[in-house]
Coordinates of C-alpha atoms and ligand atoms in Angstrom, one line a residue:
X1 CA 0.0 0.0 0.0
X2 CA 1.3 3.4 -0.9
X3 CA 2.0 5.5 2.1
X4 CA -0.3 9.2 2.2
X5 CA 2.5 11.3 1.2
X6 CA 2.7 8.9 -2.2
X7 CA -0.9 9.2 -3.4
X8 CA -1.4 11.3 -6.2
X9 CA -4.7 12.8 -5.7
X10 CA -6.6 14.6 -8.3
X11 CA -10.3 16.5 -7.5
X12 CA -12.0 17.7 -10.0
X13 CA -15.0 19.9 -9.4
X14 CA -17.1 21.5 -12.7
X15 CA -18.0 25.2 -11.7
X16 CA -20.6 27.3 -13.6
X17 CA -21.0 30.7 -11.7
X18 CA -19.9 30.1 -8.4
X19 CA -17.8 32.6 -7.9
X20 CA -18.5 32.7 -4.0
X21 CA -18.3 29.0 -3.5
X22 CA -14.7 28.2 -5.7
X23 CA -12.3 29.9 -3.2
X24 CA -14.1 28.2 0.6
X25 CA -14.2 24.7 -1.0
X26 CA -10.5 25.4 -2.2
X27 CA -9.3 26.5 0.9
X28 CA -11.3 23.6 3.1
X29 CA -9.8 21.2 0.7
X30 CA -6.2 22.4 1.1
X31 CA -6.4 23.1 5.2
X32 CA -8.5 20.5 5.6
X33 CA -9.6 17.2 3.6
X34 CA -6.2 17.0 2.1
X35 CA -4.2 18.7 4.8
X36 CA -2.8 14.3 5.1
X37 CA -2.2 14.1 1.4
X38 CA 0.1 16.3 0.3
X39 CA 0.3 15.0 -3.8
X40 CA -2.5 16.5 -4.9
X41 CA -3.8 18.9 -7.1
X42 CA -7.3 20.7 -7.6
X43 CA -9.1 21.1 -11.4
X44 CA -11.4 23.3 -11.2
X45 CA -13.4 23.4 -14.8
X46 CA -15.1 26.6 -15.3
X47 CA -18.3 25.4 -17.9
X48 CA -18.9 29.5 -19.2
X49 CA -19.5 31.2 -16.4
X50 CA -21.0 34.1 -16.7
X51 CA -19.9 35.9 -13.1
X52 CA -16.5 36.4 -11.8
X53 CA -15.6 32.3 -11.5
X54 CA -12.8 32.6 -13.4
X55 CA -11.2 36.0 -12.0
X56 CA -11.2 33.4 -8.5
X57 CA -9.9 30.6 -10.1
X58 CA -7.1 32.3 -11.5
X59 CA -6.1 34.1 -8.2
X60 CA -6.4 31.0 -6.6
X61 CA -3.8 29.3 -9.0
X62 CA -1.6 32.3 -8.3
X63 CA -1.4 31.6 -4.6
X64 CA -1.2 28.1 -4.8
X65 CA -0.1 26.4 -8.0
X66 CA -1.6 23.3 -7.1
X67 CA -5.0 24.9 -7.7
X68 CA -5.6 24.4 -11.1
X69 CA -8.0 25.3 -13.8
X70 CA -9.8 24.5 -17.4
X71 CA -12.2 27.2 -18.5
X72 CA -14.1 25.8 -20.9
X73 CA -15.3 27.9 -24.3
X74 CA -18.8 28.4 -23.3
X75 CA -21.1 26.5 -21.1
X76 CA -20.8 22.4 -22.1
X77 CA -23.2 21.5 -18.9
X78 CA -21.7 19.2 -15.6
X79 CA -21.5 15.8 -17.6
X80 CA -19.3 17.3 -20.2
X81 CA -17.3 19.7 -17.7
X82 CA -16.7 16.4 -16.0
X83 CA -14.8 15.0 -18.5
X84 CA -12.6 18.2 -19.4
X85 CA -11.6 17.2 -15.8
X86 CA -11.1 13.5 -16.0
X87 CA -9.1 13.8 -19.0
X88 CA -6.9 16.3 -17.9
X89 CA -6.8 14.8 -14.2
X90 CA -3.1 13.5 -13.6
X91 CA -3.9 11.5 -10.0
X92 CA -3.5 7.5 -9.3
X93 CA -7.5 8.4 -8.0
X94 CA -9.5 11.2 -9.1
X95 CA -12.1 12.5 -7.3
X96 CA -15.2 14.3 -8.5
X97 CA -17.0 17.4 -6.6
X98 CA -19.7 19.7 -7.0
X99 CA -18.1 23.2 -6.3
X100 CA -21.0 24.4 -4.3
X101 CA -20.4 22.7 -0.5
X102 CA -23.2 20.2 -1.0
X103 CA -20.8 17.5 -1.3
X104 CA -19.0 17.7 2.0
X105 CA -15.0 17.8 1.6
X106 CA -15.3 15.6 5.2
X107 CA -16.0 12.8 3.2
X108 CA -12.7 12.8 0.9
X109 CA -11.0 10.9 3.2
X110 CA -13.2 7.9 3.8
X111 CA -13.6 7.7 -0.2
X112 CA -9.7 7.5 -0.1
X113 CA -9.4 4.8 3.0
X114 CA -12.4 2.3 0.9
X115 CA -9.7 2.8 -2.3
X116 CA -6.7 1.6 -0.6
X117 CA -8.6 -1.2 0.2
X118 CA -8.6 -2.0 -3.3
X119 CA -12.3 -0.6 -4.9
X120 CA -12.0 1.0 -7.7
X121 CA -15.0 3.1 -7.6
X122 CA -16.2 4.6 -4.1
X123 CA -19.5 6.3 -4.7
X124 CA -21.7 8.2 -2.2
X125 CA -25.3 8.4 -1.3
X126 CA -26.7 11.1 0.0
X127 CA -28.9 10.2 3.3
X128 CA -31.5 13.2 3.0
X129 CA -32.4 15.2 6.1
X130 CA -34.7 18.1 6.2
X131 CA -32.2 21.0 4.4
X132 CA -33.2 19.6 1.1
X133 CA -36.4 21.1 -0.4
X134 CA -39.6 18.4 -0.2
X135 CA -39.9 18.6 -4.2
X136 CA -36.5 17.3 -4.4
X137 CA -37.3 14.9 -2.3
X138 CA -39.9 14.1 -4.0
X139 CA -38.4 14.3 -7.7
X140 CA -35.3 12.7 -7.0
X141 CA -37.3 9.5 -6.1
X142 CA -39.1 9.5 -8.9
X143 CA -36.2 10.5 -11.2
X144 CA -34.5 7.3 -9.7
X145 CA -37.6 4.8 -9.7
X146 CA -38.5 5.8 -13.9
X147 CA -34.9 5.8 -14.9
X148 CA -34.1 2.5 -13.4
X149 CA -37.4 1.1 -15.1
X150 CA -36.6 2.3 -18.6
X151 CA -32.7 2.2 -18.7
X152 CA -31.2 -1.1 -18.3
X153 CA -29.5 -0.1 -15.2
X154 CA -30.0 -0.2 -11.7
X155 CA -28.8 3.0 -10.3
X156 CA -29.1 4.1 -7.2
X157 CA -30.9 6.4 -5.3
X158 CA -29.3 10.1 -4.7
X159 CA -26.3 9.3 -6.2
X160 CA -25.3 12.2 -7.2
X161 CA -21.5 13.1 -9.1
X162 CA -19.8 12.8 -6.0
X163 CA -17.0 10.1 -6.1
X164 CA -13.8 8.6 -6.6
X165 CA -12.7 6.7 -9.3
X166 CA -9.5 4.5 -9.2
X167 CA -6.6 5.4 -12.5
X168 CA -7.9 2.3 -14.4
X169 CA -11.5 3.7 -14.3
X170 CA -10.5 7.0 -15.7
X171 CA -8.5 5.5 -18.5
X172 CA -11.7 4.0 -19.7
X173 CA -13.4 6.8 -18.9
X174 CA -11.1 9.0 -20.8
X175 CA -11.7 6.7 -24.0
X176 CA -15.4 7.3 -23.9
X177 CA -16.7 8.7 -27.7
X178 CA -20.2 9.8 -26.6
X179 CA -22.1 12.6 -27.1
X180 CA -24.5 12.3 -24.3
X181 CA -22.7 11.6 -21.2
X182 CA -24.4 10.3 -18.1
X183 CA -21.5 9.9 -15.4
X184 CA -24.6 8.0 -13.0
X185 CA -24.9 5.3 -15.3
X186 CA -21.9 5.1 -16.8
X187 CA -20.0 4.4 -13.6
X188 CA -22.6 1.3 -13.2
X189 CA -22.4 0.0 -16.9
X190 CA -18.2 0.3 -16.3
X191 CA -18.3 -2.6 -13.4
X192 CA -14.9 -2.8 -11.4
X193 CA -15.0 -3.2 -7.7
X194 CA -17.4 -0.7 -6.2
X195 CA -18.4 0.2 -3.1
X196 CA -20.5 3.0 -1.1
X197 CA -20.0 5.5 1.5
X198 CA -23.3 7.3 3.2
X199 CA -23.5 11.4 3.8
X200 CA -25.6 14.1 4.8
X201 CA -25.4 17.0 1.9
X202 CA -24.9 20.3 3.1
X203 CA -27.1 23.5 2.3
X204 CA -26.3 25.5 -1.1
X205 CA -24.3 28.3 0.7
X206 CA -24.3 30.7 -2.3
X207 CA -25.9 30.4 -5.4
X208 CA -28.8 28.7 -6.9
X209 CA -29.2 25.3 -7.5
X210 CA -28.3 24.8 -11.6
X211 CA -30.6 22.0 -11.8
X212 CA -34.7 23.1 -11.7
X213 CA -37.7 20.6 -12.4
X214 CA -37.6 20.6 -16.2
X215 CA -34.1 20.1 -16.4
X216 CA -34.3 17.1 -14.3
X217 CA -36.6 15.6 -16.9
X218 CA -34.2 16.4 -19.7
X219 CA -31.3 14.8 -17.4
X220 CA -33.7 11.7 -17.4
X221 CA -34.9 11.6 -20.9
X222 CA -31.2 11.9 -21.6
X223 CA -30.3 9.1 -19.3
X224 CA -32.4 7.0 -20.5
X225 CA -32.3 7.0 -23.7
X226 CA -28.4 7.2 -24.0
X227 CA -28.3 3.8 -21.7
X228 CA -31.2 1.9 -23.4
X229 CA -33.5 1.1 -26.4
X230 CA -36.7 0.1 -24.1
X231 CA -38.8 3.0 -24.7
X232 CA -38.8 1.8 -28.4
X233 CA -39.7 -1.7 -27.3
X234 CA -42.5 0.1 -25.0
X235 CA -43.5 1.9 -28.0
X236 CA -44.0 -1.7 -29.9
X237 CA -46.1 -3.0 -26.7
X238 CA -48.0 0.1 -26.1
X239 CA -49.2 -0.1 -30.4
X240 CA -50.1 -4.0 -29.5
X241 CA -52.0 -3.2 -26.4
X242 CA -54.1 -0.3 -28.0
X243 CA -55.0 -3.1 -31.3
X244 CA -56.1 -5.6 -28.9
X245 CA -58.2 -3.1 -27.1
X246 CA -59.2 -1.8 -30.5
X247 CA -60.3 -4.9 -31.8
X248 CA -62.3 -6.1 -28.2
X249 CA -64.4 -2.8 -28.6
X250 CA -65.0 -3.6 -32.8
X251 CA -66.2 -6.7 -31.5
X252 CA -68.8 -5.5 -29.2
X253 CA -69.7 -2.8 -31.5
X254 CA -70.2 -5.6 -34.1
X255 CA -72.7 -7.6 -31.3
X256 CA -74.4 -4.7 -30.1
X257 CA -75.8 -4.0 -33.6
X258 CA -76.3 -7.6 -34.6
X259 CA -78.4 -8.1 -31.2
X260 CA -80.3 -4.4 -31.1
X261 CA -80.0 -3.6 -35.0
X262 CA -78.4 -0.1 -33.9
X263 CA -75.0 1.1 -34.3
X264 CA -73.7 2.7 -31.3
X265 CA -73.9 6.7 -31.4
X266 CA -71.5 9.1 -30.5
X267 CA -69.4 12.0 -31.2
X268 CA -67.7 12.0 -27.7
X269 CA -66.0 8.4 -28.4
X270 CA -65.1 9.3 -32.3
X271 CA -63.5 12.3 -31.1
X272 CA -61.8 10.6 -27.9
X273 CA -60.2 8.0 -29.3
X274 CA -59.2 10.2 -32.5
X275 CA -57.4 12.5 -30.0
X276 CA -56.1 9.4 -28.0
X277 CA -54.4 7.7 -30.7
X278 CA -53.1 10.8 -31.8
X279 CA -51.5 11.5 -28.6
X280 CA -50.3 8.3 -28.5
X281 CA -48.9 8.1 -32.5
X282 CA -46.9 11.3 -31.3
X283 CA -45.5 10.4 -28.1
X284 CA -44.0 7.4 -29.7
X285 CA -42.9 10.0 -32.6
X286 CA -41.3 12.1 -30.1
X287 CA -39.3 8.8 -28.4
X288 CA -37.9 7.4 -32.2
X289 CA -36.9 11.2 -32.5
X290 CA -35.2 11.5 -29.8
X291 CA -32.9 8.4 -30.7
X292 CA -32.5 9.7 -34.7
X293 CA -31.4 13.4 -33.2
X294 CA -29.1 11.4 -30.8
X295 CA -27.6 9.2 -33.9
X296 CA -27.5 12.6 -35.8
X297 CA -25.2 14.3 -33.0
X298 CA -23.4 11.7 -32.5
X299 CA -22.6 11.1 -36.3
X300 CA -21.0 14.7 -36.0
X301 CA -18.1 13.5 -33.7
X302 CA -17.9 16.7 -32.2
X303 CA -15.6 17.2 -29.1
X304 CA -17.4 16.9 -25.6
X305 CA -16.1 20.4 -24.6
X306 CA -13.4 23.2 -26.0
X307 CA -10.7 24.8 -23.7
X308 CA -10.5 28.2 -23.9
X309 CA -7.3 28.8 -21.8
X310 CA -5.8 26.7 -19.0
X311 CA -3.3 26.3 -16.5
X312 CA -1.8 23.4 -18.4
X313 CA 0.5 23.3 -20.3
X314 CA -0.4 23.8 -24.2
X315 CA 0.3 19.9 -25.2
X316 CA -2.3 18.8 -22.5
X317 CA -5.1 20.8 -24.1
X318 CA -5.0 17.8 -27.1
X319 CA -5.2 15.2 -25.2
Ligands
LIG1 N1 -22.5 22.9 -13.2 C1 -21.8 23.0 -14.3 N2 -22.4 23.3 -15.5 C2 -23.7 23.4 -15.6 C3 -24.5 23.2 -14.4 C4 -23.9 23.0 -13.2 O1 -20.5 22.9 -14.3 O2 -24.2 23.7 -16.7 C5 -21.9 22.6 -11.9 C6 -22.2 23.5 -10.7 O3 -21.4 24.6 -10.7 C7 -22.0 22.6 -9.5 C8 -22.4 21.2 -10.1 O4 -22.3 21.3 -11.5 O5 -20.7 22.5 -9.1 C9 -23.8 20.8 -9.7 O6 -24.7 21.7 -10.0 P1 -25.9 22.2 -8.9 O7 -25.3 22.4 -7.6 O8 -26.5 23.4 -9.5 O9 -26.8 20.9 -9.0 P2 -27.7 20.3 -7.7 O10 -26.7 20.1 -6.6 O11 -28.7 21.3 -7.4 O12 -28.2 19.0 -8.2
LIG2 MG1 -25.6 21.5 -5.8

C-alpha cells in the first residue's frame, strides 16, 4: 500500500457561476480534507460562467499552483465539464466534486481509505435530512424509480457526481466517444469493484441550485435513452395493447348491432379516441426522434467540450 505522502490525488469539481463558492471549497480542501495528502492537485473546470468564477480561479492558481484550472469555451453543462476534468486529471484516484459545499470535503478521506482497500469506484449516497427542499425529495425518487425502469440499469438512489474513481477507471473513462454523457450510469455500466460511503449534503451556501424541475426531466430523458432502447420496445407494446383493445371494442360494436339492429352513437367516443391515438402516435414520434437526433449528433463526432485557456500546459489541451 502506498504510504499518504505517495498518493497522487486529483479532485476535479465543474464550476458554472460560483464565484463565492470556488475559493471556501478550495481553501477547506487544502487546510482540511487533504491537509494528510500532500500529492495533490485541484481542477477546477469553469463550464462559461457568466460571473467572476474565473477572476477566483485564476487568483487561486496564483497563490497556490496546485490549484488548477480548465475554463471551458462556453457553457458544455456538468457531464461534459466532467470530462474536461477527468481527462486532464493526472492523480492515481481522481475525485469528482460539486463546487458548491453540498458535497462535504469531510468525506474525501473515507472515499480514499475504501480505495486503498482496493475498490476502484467509491461512490456516495446522499442520506436526506430536512435541508433539502420536499420537491427534491420528492423528484429525485421518482427520477430514480422511472430511470431504473426504462434504462437497463439499476442505479441508485441520490447518487449524485460525488465520487472517486481508481486510474484504471478514468483511463476507460477517458476513452469514452459519446455525445451524451451520463457519469450515474456510466460508472454502473463500467463494473470494477465498487463500493459505497453514506452522507448528509450540506445547504447551497451561495448560489442557486443549476438543476430546476424541467431540467431534471431532460437529465432523465437523456439518461435513459443514452443507456437503453426500451422506450422503443415500449413503443412496440404500447401499439399492440391499444390493437387488442381496438379490436375487443369492434367486436362489441359488431354484437351490439347484430343483437339491437343499432350502431352505437357518438361523437364524444369518435373524437376521444381520435385524440387518444393521436397522442399516442406522437408520443411514440417524439421517443424514435429523440434516438435519430441522438444518432445525428453523435454522427457529427464533435468534441465533448473546448478549452479556452488553461493552467496546463499547451500539449495537455490535445489530449
Ligand atoms: N454545473 C456546471 N455546469 C452546468 C450546471 C452545473 O458545471 O451547466 C456545476 C455546478 O457549478 C455545480 C455542479 O455542477 O458545481 C452541480 O450543480 P448544482 O449544484 O446546480 O446541482 P444540484 O446540486 O442542485 O443538483
Ligand atoms: Mg448543488
Amino acid at each position: 500500500m502506498l504510504s499518504k505522502t505517495n498518493i497522487s490525488l486529483s479532485i476535479i469539481t465543474p464550476c458554472f457561476n460560483e464565484q463565492e463558492n470556488v475559493s471556501i471549497l478550495a481553501n477547506q480542501l487544502r487546510t482540511k480534507a487533504l491537509i494528510n495528502y500532500p500529492n495533490y492537485e485541484i481542477i477546477f473546470i469553469n463550464d462559461g460562467s457568466t460571473d467572476g468564477t474565473l477572476n477566483e480561479l485564476k487568483k487561486l492558481n496564483k497563490e497556490n499552483k496546485k490549484v488548477k484550472y480548465i475554463s471551458l469555451a462556453r457553457n458544455f453543462g456538468h457531464q461534459n465539464a466532467i470530462k474536461a476534468g477527468l481527462d486532464h486529471a493526472n492523480g492515481d484516484a481522481v475525485i469528482m466534486m460539486d463546487a458548491d459545499l453540498q458535497h462535504p470535503p469531510e468525506i474525501i478521506e473515507q472515499l480514499i481509505i475504501e480505495w486503498q482497500k482496493g475498490f476502484d469506484i467509491v461512490y456516495t449516497q446522499r442520506k436526506d435530512g430536512q435541508e433539502l427542499g420536499f420537491i427534491k425529495k420528492i423528484t429525485a425518487k421518482y427520477f430514480y424509480k422511472f430511470m431504473n425502469y426504462f434504462s437497463d440499469l439499476n442505479i441508485e438512489q441520490n447518487t449524485a457526481d460525488f465520487r472517486l474513481l481508481d486510474r484504471k477507471v478514468v483511463n476507460v473513462a477517458k476513452k469514452l466517444k459519446e455525445n451524451d454523457l451520463f457519469w450515474r450510469g456510466l460508472v454502473f455500466w463500467f463494473g470494477f469493484k465498487k463500493t459505497k460511503i453514506d452522507y448528509k449534503a450540506n445547504q447551497r451556501i451561495h448560489g442557486n441550485t443549476k438543476y430546476p424541475l424541467a431540467k431534471m426531466i431532460s437529465f432523465a430523458i437523456n439518461g435513459i435513452t443514452s443507456f437503453s432502447i426500451k422506450p422503443l420496445r415500449f413503443a412496440i407494446f404500447l401499439g399492440m395493447g391499444i390493437s387488442v383493445l381496438a379490436a375487443i371494442y369492434g367486436l362489441y360494436a359488431l354484437l351490439l348491432y347484430l343483437l339491437t339492429n343499432e350502431p352505437i352513437q357518438g361523437w364524444t367516443s369518435i373524437l376521444l379516441s381520435v385524440l387518444f391515438i393521436g397522442g399516442i402516435q406522437l408520443l411514440i414520434l417524439g421517443v424514435i426522434g429523440e434516438y435519430l437526433g441522438k444518432l445525428f449528433m453523435q454522427s457529427k463526432n464533435r468534441p465533448n467540450y473546448i478549452i479556452d485557456e488553461s493552467t496546463l500546459s499547451s500539449n495537455e489541451h490535445e489530449r
